[in-house]
XYZ file of C-alpha atoms in Angstrom:
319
model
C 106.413 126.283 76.024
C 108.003 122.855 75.165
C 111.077 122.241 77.186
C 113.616 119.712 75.205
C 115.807 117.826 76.857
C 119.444 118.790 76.427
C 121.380 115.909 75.593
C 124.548 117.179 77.708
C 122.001 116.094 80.910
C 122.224 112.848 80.347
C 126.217 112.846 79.617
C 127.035 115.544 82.569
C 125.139 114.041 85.815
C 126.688 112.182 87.965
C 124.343 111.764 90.640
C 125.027 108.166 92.226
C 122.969 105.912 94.555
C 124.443 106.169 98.407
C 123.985 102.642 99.625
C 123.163 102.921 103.385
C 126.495 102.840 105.645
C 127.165 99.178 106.844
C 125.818 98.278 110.364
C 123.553 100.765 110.170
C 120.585 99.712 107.738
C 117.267 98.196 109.020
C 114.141 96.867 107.737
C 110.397 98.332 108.944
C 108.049 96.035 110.959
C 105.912 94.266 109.353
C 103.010 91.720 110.313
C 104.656 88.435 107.801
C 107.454 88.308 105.382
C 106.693 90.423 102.110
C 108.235 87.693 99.588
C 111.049 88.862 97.287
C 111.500 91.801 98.886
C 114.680 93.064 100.694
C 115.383 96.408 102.484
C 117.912 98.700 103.487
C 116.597 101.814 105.324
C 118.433 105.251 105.872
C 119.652 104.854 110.043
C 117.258 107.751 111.743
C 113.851 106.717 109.764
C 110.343 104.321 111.751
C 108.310 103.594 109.382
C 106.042 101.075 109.161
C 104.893 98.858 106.776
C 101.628 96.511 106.624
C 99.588 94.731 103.918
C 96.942 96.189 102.272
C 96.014 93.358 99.888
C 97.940 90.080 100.554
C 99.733 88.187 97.468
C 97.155 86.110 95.732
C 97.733 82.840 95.071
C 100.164 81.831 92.083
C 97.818 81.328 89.263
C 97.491 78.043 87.309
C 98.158 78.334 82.872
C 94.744 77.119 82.672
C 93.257 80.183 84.100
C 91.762 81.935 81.172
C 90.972 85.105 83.314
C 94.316 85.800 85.532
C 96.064 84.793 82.090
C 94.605 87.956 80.741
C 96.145 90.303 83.319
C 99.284 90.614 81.641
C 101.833 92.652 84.100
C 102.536 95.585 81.197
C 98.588 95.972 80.526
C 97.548 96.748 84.409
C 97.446 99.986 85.493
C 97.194 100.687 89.391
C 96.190 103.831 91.081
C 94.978 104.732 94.885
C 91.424 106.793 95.155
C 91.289 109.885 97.754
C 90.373 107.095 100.763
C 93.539 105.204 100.226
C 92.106 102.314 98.175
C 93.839 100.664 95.515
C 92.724 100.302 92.171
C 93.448 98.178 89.164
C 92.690 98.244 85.295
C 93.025 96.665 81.958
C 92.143 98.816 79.703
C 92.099 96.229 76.492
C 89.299 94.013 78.841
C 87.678 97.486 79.729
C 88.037 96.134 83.346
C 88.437 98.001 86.892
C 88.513 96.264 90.110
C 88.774 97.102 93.620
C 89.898 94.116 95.420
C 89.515 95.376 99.028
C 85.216 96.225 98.440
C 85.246 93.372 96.106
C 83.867 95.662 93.138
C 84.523 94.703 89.358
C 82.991 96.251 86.421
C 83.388 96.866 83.063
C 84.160 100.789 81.286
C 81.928 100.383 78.077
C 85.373 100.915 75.769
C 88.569 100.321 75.796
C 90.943 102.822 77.840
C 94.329 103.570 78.102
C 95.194 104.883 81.730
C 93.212 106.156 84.400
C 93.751 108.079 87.591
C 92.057 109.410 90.688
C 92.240 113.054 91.568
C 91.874 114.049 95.701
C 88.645 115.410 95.257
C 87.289 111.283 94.740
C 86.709 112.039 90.660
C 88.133 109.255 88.707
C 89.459 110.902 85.388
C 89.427 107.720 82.723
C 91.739 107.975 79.199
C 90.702 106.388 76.441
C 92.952 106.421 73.442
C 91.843 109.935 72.397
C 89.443 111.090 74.840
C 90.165 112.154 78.825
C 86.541 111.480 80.571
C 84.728 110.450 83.683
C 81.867 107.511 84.521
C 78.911 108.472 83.429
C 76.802 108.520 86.538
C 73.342 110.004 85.339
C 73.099 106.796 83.677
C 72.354 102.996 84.246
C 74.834 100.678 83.752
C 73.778 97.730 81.734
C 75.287 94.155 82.663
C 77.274 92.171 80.150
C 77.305 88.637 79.009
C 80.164 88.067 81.407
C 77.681 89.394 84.364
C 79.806 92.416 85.130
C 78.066 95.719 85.376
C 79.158 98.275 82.264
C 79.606 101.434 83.547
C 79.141 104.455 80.508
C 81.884 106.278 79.486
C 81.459 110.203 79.562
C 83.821 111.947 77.008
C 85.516 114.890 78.723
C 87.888 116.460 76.240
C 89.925 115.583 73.374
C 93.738 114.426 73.680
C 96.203 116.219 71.343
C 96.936 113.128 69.958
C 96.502 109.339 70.482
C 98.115 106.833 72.725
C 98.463 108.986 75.651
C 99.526 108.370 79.440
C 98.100 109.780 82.473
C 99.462 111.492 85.971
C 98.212 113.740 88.535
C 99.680 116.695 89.639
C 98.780 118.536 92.966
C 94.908 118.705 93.708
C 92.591 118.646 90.748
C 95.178 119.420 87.277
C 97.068 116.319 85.782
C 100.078 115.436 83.475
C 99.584 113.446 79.948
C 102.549 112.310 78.277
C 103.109 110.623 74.517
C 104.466 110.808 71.663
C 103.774 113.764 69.080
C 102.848 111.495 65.855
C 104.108 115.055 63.599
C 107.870 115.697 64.716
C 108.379 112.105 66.820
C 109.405 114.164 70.153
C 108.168 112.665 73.260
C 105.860 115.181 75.121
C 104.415 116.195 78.854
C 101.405 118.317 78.985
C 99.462 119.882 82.085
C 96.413 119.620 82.049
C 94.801 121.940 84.391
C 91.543 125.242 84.681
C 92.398 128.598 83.543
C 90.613 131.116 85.560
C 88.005 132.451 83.411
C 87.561 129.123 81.602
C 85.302 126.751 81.108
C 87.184 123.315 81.222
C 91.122 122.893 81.489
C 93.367 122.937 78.628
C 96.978 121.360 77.361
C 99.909 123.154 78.122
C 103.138 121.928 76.797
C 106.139 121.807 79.696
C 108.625 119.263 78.280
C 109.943 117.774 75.184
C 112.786 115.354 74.404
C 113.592 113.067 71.399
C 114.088 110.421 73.744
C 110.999 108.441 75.135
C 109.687 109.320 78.333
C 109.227 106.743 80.886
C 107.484 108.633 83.949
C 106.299 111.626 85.228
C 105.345 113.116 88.874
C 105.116 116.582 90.311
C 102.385 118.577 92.130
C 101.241 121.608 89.216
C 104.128 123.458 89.930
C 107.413 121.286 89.692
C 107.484 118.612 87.387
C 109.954 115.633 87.181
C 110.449 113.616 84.379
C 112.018 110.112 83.683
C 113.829 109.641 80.540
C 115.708 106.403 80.421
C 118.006 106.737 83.721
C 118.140 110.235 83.980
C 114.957 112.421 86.185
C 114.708 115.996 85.528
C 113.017 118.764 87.159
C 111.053 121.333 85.627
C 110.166 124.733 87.345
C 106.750 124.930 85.994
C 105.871 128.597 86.734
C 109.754 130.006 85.978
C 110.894 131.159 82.828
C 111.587 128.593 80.000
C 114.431 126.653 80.231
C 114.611 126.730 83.875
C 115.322 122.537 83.916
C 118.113 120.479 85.923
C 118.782 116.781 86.531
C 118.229 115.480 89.887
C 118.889 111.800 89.621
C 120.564 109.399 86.834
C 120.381 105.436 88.340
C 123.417 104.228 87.055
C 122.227 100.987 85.793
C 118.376 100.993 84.936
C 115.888 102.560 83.320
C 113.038 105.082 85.587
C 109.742 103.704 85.860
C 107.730 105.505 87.626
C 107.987 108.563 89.784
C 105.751 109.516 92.737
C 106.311 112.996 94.595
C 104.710 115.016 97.384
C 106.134 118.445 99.009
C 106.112 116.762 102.252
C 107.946 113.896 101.570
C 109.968 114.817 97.932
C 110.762 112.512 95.199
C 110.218 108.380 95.081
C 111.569 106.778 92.268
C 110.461 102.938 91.151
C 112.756 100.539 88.850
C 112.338 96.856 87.135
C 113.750 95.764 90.146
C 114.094 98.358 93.531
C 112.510 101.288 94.814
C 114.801 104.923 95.642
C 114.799 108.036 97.069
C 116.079 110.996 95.924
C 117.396 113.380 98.306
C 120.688 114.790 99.413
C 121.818 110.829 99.646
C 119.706 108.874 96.892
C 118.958 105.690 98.404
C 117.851 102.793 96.900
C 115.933 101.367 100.011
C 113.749 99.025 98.876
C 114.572 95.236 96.578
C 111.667 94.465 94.812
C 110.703 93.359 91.424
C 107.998 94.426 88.788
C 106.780 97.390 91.297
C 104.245 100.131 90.616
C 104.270 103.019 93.595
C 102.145 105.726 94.202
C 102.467 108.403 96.943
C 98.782 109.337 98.869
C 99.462 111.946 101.633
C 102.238 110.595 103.801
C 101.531 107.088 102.907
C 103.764 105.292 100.076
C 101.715 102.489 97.888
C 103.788 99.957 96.442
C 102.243 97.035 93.812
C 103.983 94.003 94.270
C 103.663 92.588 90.825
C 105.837 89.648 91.195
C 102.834 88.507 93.909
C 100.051 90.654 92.785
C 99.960 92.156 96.512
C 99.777 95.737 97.509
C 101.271 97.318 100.812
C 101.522 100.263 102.474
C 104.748 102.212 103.843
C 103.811 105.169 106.381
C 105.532 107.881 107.575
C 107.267 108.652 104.220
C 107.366 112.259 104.930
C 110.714 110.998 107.078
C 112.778 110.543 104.100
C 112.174 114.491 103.833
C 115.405 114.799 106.541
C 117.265 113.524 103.685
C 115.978 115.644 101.029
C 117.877 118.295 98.963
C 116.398 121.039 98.174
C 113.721 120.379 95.680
């Protein structure tokens, strides 16, 4: 069952962002500077922080290519090895920087994601499917290889976002073209069935701007404000957890070890009994692979990785 939103959430939390107690902040080692980027870790927490791709280079206008990889069109995502990934969907174009791969999807796609198992689950703008791997790809006029598309199963309706959730089920999110309410869906096997189907968890007339959870808890970003949803309770089992009190959610990343990560325009957060707000960063994408925090550094097109995550768990309420 849909879950809407009450409104009196967004009026009735009050859940601030503990800034780390003066004198007692510190920033994790790292191998060079990560450029603007400041921190301010919890006292009590070693983790450690190292490149994984390095900035590139600031692009010049003239380059037709780089020009095309416009910041709101690239998706990022890290495989079951702890590689990151990068798309753009309306150049049907994947790349892995660190093995140097690029190739082309044969249409267009909206999201994509990669589940622990190693599958890559692709969205196109109706259709959730996989590479086609029992056949050829064909090379294009650009020289890139075209990998086939292999339609999987139908969306409930267009324009659709993508998320995993635990082990092998996922979360899409959209908008419901009929009534306008913004919607989350699991995706995930019933025993006895043949393929997975939607299940509605959430709904809200107010436009969702993340999602993270593991199959059984869900969060959800809607403007400031992240709720939790008890998947396998009763319906309306939802609280807040978190309202930033200045900017909007933008992506959520969450593991049982380690709890909630939140990412904004311009920081990155933890929520826990203290929410802090630990890392200064613009234009970042984050996602959370075992114990190991990904962050996209979109103002320098880098990637790095923060271990040890599963510390911030001493600071975590209970979730």
């Amino acid at each position: 069952m849909a879950m809407p939103l009450p409104l009196i959430l967004i009026a009735a939390l009050n859940l601030a962002i503990g800034p780390c107690p003066a004198g007692e902040t510190s920033a994790p080692p790292t191998d060079q500077t990560i450029p603007n980027t400041t921190w301010a870790l919890p006292p009590g927490l070693e983790l450690s922080v190292e490149w994984v791709i390095t900035p590139a280079p600031a692009a010049k206008k003239t380059d037709k290519q780089t020009a095309g990889n416009k910041w709101d069109e690239m998706r990022f995502d890290v495989d079951a090895k702890g590689i990151p990934w990068f798309g753009n969907g309306k150049r049907k174009l994947m790349v892995n920087p660190l093995k140097n791969s690029l190739f082309l999807l044969s249409e267009p796609f909206l999201d994509f994601a990669w589940l622990q198992s190693g599958q890559l689950i692709i969205l196109t703008n109706t259709t959730l499917g996989f590479l086609d791997n029992s056949r050829e790809p064909v090379t294009g006029a650009s020289g890139l290889p075209i990998m086939p598309f292999k339609p999987g199963m139908g969306m409930p309706y267009a324009g659709m976002r993508l998320t995993v959730a635990g082990n092998q089920a996922l979360y899409i999110q959209g908008q419901n073209p009929r009534d306008k309410q913004y919607e989350v869906y699991l995706l995930k096997a019933a025993e006895g069935e043949k393929g997975p189907r939607a299940v509605t968890l959430f709904a809200s007339e107010e436009a969702v701007t993340a999602t993270a959870g593991d199959g059984g808890s869900l969060f959800v970003a809607v403007g400031r404000l992240v709720v939790r949803v008890r998947v396998e309770k009763e319906k309306g089992n939802m609280v807040g957890v978190f309202a930033h009190p200045t900017q909007e959610i933008t992506g959520l990343a969450f593991s049982k070890e380690a709890g909630l990560f939140y990412a904004t325009a311009s920081a990155i957060g933890y929520v826990g009994e203290d929410n802090y707000e630990f890392m200064k960063s613009p234009k970042t994408r984050i996602s959370l692979h075992g114990k190991e925090l990904y962050v996209f550094l979109g103002a320098g097109n880098g990637v790095i990785k923060i271990s040890d995550v599963d510390q911030f768990s001493k600071l975590r309420s209970q979730q």
